[in-house]
Coordinates of C-alpha atoms in Angstrom, one line a residue:
Chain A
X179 CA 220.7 -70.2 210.4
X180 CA 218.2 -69.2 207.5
X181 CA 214.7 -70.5 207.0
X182 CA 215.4 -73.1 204.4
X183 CA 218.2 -74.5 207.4
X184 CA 215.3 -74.3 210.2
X185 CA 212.9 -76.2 207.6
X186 CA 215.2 -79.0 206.8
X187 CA 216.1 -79.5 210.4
X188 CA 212.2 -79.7 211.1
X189 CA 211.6 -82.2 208.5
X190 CA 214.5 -84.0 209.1
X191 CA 213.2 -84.3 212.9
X192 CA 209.2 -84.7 211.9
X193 CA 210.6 -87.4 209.7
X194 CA 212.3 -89.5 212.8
X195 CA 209.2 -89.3 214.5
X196 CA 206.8 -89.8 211.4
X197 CA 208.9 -92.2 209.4
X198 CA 205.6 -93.5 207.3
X199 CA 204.6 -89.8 206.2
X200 CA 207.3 -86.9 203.9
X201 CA 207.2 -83.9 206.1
X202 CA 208.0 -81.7 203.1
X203 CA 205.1 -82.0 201.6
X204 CA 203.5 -80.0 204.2
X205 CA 201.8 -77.1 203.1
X206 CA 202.7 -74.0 205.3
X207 CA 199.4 -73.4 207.3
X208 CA 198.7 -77.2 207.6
X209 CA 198.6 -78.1 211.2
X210 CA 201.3 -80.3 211.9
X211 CA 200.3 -82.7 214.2
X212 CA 196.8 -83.4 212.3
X213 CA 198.1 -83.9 209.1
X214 CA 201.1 -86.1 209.7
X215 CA 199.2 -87.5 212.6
X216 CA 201.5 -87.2 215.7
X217 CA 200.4 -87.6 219.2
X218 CA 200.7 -85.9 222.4
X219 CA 204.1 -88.0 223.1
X220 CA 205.8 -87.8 219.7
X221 CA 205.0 -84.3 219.1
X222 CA 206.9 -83.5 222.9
X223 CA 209.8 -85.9 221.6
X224 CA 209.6 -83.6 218.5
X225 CA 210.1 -80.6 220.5
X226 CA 212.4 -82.1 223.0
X227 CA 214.2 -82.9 220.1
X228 CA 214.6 -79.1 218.2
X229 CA 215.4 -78.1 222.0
X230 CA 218.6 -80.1 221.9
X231 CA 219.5 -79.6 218.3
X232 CA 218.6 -75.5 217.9
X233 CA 219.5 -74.8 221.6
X234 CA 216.1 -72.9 221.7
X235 CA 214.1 -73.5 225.0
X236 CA 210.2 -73.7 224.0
X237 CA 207.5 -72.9 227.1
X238 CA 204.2 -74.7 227.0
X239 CA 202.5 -71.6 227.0
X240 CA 203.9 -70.8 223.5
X241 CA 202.9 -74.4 221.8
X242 CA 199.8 -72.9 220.5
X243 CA 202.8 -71.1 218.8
X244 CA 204.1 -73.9 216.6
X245 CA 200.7 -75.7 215.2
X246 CA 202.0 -74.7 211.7
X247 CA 205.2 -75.2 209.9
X248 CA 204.8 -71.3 209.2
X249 CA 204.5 -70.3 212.7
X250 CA 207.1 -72.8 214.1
X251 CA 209.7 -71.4 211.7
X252 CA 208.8 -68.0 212.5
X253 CA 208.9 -68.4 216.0
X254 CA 212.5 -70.3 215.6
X255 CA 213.6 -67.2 214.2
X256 CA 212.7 -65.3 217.0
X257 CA 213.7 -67.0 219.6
X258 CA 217.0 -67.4 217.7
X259 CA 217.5 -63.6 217.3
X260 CA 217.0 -63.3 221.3
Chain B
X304 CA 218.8 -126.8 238.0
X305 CA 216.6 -124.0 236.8
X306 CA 214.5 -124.5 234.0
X307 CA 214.1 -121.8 231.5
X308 CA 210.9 -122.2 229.6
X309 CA 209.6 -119.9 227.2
X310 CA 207.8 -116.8 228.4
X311 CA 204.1 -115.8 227.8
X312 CA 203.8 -112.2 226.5
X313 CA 200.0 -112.0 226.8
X314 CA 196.9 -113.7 226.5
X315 CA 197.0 -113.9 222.8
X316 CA 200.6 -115.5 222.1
X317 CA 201.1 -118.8 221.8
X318 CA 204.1 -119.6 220.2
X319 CA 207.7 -117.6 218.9
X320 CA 210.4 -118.1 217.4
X321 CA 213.6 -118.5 218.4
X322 CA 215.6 -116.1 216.3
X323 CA 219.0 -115.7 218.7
X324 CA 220.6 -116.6 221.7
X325 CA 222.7 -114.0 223.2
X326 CA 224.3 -116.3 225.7
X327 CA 226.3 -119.2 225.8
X328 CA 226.6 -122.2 228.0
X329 CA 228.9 -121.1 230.6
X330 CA 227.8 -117.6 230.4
X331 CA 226.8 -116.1 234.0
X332 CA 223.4 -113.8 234.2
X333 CA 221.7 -112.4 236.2
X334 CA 218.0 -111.4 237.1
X335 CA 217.4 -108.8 234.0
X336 CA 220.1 -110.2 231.2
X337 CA 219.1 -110.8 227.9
X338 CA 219.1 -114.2 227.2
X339 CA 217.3 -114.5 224.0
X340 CA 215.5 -112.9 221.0
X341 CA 212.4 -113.8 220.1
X342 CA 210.3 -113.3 216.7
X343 CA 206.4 -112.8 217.8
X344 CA 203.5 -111.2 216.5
X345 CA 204.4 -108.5 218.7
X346 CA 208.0 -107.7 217.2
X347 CA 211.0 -108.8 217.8
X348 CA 211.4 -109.2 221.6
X349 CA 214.5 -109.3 223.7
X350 CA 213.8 -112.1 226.6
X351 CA 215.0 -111.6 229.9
X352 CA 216.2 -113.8 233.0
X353 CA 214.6 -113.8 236.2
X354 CA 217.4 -116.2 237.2
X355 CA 220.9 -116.1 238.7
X356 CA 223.2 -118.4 237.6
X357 CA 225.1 -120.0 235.2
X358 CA 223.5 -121.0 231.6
X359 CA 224.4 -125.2 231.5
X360 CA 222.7 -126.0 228.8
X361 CA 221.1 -124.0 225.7
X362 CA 218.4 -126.8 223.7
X363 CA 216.1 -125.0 221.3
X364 CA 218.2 -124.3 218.3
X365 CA 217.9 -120.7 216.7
X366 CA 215.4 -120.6 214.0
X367 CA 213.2 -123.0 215.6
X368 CA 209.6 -122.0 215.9
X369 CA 208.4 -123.1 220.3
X370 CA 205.5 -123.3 222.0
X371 CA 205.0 -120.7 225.2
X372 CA 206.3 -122.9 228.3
X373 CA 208.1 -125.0 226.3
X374 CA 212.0 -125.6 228.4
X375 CA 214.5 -123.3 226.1
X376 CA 217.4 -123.5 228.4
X377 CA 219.1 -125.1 232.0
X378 CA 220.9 -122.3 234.4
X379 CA 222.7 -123.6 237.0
X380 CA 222.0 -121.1 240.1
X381 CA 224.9 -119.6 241.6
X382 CA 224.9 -121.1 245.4
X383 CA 224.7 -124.8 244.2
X384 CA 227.0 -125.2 240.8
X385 CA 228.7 -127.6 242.9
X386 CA 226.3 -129.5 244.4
X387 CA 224.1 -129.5 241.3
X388 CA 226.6 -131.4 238.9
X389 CA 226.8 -134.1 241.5
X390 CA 223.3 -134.6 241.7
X391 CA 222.1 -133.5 238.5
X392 CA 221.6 -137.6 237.0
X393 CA 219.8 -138.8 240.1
X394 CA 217.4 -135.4 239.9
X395 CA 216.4 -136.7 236.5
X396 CA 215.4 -139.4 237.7
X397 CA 213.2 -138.5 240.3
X398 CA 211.4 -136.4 238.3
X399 CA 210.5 -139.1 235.6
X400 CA 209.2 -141.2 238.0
X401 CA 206.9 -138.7 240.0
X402 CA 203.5 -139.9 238.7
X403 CA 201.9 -136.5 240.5
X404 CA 203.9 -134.4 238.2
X405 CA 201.5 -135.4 235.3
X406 CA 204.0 -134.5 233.0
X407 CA 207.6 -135.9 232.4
X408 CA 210.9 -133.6 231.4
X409 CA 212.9 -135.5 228.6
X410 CA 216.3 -133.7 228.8
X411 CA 218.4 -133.3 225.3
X412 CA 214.9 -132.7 223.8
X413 CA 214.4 -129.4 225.0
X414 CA 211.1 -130.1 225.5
X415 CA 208.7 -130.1 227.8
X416 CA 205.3 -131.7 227.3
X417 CA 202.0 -133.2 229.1
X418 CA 202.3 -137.4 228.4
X419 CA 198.1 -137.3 228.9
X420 CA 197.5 -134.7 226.3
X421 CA 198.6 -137.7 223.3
X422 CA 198.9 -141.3 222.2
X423 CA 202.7 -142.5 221.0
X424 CA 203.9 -145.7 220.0
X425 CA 206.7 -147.3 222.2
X426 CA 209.1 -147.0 218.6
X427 CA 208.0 -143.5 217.7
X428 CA 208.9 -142.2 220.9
X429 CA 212.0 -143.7 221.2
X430 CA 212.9 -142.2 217.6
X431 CA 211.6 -138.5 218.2
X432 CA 213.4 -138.9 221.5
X433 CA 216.9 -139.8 219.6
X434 CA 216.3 -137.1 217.0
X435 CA 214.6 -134.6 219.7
X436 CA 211.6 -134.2 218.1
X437 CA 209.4 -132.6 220.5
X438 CA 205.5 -135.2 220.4
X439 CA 203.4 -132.4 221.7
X440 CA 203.5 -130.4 218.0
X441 CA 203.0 -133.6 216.2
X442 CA 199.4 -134.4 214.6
X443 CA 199.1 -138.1 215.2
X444 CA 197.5 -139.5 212.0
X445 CA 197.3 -143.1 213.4
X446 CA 194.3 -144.9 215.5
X447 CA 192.6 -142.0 217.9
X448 CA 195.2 -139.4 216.9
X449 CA 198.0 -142.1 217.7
X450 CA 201.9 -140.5 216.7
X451 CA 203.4 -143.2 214.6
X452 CA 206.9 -144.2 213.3
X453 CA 205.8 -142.2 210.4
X454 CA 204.4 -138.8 212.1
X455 CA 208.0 -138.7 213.6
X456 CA 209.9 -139.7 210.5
X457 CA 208.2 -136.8 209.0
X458 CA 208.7 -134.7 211.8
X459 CA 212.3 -135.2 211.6
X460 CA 212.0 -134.1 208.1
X461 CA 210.8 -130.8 209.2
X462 CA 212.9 -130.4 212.0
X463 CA 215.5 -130.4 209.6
X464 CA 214.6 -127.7 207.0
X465 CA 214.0 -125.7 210.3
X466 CA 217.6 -126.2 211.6
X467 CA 218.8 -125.3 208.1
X468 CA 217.9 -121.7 207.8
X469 CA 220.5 -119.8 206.4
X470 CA 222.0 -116.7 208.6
X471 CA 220.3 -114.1 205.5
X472 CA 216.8 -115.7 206.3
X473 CA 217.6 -114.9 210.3
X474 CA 218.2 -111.5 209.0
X475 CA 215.0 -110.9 207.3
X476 CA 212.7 -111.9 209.7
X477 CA 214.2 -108.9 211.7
X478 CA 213.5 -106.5 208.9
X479 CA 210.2 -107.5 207.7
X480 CA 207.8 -104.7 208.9
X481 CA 204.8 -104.9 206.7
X482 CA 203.9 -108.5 207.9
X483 CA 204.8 -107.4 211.3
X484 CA 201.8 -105.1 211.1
X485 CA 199.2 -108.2 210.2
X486 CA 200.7 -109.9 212.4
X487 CA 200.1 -107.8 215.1
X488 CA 196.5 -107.3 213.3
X489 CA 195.8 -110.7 213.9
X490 CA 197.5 -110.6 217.9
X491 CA 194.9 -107.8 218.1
X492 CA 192.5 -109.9 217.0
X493 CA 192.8 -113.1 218.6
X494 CA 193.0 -111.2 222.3
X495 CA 190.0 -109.4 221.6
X496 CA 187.1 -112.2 220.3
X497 CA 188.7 -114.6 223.1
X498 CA 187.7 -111.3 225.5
X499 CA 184.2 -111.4 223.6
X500 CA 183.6 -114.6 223.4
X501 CA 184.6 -115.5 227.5
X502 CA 184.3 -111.9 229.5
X503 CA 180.4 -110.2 230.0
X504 CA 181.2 -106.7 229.9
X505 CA 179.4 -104.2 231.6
X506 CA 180.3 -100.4 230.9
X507 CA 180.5 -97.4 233.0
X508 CA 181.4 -93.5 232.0
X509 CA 182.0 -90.5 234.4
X510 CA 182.3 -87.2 233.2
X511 CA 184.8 -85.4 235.3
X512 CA 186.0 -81.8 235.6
X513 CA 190.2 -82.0 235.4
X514 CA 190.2 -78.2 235.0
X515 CA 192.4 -78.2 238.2
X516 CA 194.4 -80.9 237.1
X517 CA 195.2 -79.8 234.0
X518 CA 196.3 -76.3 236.0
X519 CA 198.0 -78.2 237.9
X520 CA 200.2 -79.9 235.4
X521 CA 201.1 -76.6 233.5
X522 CA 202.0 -74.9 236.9
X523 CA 204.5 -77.4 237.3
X524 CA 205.5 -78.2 233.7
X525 CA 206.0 -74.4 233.6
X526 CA 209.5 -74.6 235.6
X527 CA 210.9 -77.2 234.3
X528 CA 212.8 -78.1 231.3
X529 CA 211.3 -79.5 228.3
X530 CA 213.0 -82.6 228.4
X531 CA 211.5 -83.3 231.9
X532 CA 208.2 -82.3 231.5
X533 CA 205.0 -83.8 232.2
X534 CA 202.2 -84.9 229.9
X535 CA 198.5 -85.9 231.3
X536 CA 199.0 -89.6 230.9
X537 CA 201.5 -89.7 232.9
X538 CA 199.4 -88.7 236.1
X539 CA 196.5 -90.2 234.7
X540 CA 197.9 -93.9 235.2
X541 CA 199.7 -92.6 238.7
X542 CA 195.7 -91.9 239.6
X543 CA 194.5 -95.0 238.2
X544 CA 197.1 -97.1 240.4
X545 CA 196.1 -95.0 243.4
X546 CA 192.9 -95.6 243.0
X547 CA 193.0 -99.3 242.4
X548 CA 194.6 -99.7 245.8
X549 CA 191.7 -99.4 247.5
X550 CA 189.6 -101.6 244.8
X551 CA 191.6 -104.6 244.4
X552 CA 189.3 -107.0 242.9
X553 CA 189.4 -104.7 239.9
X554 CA 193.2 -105.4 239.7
X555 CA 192.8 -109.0 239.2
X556 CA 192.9 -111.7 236.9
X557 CA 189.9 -114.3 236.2
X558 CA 191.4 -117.8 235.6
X559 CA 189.0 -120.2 236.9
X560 CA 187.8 -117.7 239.3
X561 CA 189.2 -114.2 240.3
X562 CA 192.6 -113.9 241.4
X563 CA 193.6 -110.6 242.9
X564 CA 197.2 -109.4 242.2
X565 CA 199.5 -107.6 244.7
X566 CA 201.3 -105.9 242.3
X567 CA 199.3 -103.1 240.3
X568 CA 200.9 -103.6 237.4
X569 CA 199.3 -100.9 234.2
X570 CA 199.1 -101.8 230.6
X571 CA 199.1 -98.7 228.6
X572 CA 197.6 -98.7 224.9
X573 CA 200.2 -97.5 223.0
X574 CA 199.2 -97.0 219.1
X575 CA 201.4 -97.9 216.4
X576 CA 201.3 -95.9 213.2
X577 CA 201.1 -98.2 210.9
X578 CA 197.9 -99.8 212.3
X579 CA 197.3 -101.9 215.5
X580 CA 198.3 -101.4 218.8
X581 CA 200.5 -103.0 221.5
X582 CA 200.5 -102.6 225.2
X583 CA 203.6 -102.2 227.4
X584 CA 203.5 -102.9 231.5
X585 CA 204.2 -100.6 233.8
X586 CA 205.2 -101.8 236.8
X587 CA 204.4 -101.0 240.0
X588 CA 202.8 -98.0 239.0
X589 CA 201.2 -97.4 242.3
X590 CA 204.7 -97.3 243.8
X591 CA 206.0 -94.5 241.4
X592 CA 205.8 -90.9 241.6
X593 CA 204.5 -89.1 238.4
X594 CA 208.3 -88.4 237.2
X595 CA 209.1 -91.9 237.5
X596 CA 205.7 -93.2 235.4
X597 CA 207.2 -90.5 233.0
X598 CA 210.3 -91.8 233.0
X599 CA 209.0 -95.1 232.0
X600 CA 206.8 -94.0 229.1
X601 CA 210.0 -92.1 227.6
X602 CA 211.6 -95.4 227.4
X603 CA 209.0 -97.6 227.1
X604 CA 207.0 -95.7 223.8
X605 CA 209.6 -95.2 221.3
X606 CA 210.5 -98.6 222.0
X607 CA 207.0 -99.9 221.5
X608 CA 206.6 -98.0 218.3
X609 CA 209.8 -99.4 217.0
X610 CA 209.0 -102.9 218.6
X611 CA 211.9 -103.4 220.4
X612 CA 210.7 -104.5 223.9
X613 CA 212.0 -106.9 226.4
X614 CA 210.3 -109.6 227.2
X615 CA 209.3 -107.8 231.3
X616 CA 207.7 -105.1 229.1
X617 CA 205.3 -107.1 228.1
X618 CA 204.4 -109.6 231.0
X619 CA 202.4 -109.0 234.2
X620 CA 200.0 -106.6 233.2
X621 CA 197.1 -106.5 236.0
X622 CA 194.9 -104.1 234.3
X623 CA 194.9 -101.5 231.0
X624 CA 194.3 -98.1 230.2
X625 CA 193.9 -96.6 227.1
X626 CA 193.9 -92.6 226.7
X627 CA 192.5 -91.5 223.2
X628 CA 194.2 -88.1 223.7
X629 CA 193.1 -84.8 222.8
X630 CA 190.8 -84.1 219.8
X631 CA 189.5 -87.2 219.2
X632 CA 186.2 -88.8 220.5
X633 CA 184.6 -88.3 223.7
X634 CA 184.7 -91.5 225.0
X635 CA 186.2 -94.6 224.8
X636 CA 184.6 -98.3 226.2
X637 CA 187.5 -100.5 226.0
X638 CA 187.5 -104.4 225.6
X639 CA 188.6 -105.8 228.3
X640 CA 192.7 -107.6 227.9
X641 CA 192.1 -111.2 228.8
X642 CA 192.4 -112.6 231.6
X643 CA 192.3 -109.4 232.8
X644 CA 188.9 -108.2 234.8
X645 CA 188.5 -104.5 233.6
X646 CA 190.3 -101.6 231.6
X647 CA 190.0 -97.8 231.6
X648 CA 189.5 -95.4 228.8
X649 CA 189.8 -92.0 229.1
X650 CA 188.4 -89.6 225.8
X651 CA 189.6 -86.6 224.7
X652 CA 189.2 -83.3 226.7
X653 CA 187.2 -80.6 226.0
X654 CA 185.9 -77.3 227.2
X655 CA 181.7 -77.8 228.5
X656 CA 179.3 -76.4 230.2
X657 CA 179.8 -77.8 233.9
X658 CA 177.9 -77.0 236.8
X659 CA 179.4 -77.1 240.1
X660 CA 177.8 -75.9 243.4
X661 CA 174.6 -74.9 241.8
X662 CA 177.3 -72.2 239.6
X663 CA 177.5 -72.6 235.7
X664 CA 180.9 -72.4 234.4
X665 CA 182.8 -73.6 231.6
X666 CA 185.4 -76.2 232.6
X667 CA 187.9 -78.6 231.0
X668 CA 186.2 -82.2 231.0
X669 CA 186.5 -85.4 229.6
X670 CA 184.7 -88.8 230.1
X671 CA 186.3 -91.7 232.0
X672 CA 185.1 -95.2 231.4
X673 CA 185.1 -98.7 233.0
X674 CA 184.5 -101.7 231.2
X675 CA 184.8 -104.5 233.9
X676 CA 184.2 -108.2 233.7
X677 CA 180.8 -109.1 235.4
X678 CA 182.4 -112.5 236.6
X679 CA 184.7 -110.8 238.9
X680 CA 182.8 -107.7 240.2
X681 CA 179.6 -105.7 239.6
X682 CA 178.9 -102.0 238.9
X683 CA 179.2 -100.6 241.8
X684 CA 182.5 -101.6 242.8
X685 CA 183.1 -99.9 238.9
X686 CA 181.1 -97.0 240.3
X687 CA 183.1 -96.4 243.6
X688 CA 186.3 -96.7 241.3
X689 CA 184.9 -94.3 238.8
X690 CA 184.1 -92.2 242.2
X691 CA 187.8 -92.3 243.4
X692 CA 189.1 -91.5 240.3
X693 CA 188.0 -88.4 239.8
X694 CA 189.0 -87.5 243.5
X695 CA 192.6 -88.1 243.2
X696 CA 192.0 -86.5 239.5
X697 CA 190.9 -82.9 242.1
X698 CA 194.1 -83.2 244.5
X699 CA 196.9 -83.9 241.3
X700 CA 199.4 -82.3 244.4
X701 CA 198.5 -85.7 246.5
X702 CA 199.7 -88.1 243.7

């Protein structure tokens, strides 16, 4: 899975959650949850919800980790390569 | 016979309207079943049965806009389908002629109404009575606010146009969203200036250290799968039910006077993103451990946010919290959910300054608030809550 897969999965999931806002429009070192506006519930339903479609397991200690869609892709990669 | 009347969802509905039934005379249900759907300011919501039985008789028709209370259906319970048919004319008449009752049930016109509240001609009742037109949503336009032939001729007109809806308009009033959101702008509004208008506030805040609660919840969020892990609300409502076991007259209602409630029932704000907020029960909150409460908000949110709840998600409520979340203000003082007699706000967290023991140290913190109704209790019962609180909030392995 490249990148531009990993994005459209993300958006396609922010999207679910944040039906009034257009994910891809966020610019890569916007934080996510400010500028679409997600809570502390959604955005653990959002990452509940990469966990089930990526397969990748996230630790709390690593959300501090995906703030930004640059870092969260990033960090998919890496835990994909693993 | 059981009588199904039309449910309250909160202090600030008064009507809905009936948009399907889901059962059918003849149907069994049981305590739980959906029965109906509902069109309110709050959404669409799915009303449930606290009845076993047998549905005899379904008389609202769908598309017909009811008053809360108002007698939607007849359910023949279980033990007594028998005996009930047998009995079922004489029962009528009992009932009619029980002047204590104050009010009288006129079967076949579904509804249900107080014979004090309004003046009616002999002929206009018996017409609304043959064309079940229900009196009590009739403005009388005769002598004193007398009903007359007329007021129920055009009643009937109404009634009519009503029954006619076509099966596309049914449709639409599921899909309308935008006037959904006013509509729950002006439920939002109409709780709140009743709570101004009839509740004297009073407002309390207590900072409070939750440095080991917060440690706490990532020590055990930290073995557990994502799907079943914790977030602070979750054990912030199990320690405001604790606590309220020990302050009951904060778990109350004030209807003529305070009435304390058993159950500790939690309303939790939820916020909905396109304005305006709604706020779901949980039940028993004092009952469940934190996994269950978190169990319940995994349902219960989405659903909220997509205004599907049932009608038990809605009902009972015996006090409400509201949780601001991280990064927003400091504090919140709530308005108090009538006739409920206080609600908690919590503010966002933050990293202060905090001395403990006569050591300066710099601590996760965030302010708790009371608002309670002065009717029902006075700021030191708010106090001693406030106090309790942030005890349970120290021991997070005792909840």
């Amino acid at each position: 899975m490249n990148e531009v897969e990993i994005k459209e999965i993300i958006f396609q999931l922010l999207k679910q959650i944040a039906p009034d806002t257009e994910p891809s429009q966020l610019k890569p070192n916007e934080n996510i949850r400010e500028t679409l506006n997600i809570d502390s519930f959604d955005s653990l339903q959002f990452l509940v919800s990469l966990n089930e479609k990526l397969g990748i397991e996230i630790p709390e200690e690593d959300y501090g980790e995906t703030t930004t869609l640059n870092n969260l892709v990033n960090y998919i990669l890496e835990k994909m390569k693993i | 016979m059981i009588e199904f009347l039309m449910p309250s969802l909160g202090a600030d509905m008064e009507a809905g309207t009936l948009v399907e039934w889901r059962k059918k005379p003849g149907d069994s249900v049981k305590r739980g079943d959906i029965i109906a759907e509902v069109e309110t300011q709050k959404g669409l919501i799915e009303i449930e049965v606290f009845d076993e039985g047998i549905i005899e008789e379904l008389l609202i028709k769908e598309g017909t806009k009811i008053p809360v209370g108002t007698l939607m259906a007849l359910i023949n319970p279980p033990e007594s389908i028998e005996k009930t048919k047998k009995i079922s004319a004489p029962k009528k008449t009992t009932i009619t002629i029980q002047p204590t009752e104050e009010k009288i049930i006129e079967k076949g016109t579904g509804e249900k109404f107080e014979e004090k509240l309004f003046k009616v001609s002999p002929l206009a009742k018996r017409i609304a009575t043959e064309n079940k037109i229900d009196l009590s949503q009739i403005q009388g336009s005769g002598e004193d606010g007398a009903i007359t032939k007329e007021d129920v001729e055009n009643a009937i007109v109404q009634q009519n146009k009503v029954a006619k809806i076509p099966k596309e308009t049914i449709e639409s009033i599921k899909e309308k969203s935008t006037s959904q959101i006013e509509s729950i702008r002006s439920a939002v509004a109409a709780a709140m200036s009743k709570s101004n208008r009839e509740i004297p506030h009073y407002y309390l805040e207590k900072r409070i250290d939750i440095t080991k609660t917060l440690a706490w919840l990532r020590a055990t969020n930290h073995q557990r799968p994502i799907h079943k892990r914790l977030l602070p609300a979750a054990l912030l409502i199990k320690a405001v039910a604790q606590s309220l076991v020990n302050f009951p007259d904060l778990n109350a209602i004030w209807e003529n006077g305070i009435q304390i409630k058993k159950e500790i029932n939690i309303g939790f704000v939820v916020s909905l993103r396109g304005g305006g907020i709604i706020v779901p029960t949980i039940h028993t909150a004092n009952l469940k451990n934190i996994d269950e409460i978190m169990e319940v908000l995994n349902d219960i949110i989405p659903r909220a946010r997509a205004m599907k709840l049932r009608s038990s998600d809605l009902s009972d409520s015996t006090i409400t919290i509201t949780s601001l979340g991280e990064g927003g203000a400091d504090a919140v003082f709530g308005v108090i959910y009538p006739p409920q007699v206080a609600i908690i706000g919590f503010g966002g967290s933050s990293q202060q300054p905090f001395v403990e023991n006569g050591m300066l140290g710099i601590r996760t913190v965030f302010t708790a608030t009371l608002t309670g109704d002065h009717r029902a209790t006075d700021g030191l019962t708010g106090s001693d809550f406030l106090s309790a609180l942030n005890k349970h909030l120290q021991n997070p392995e005792l909840l």
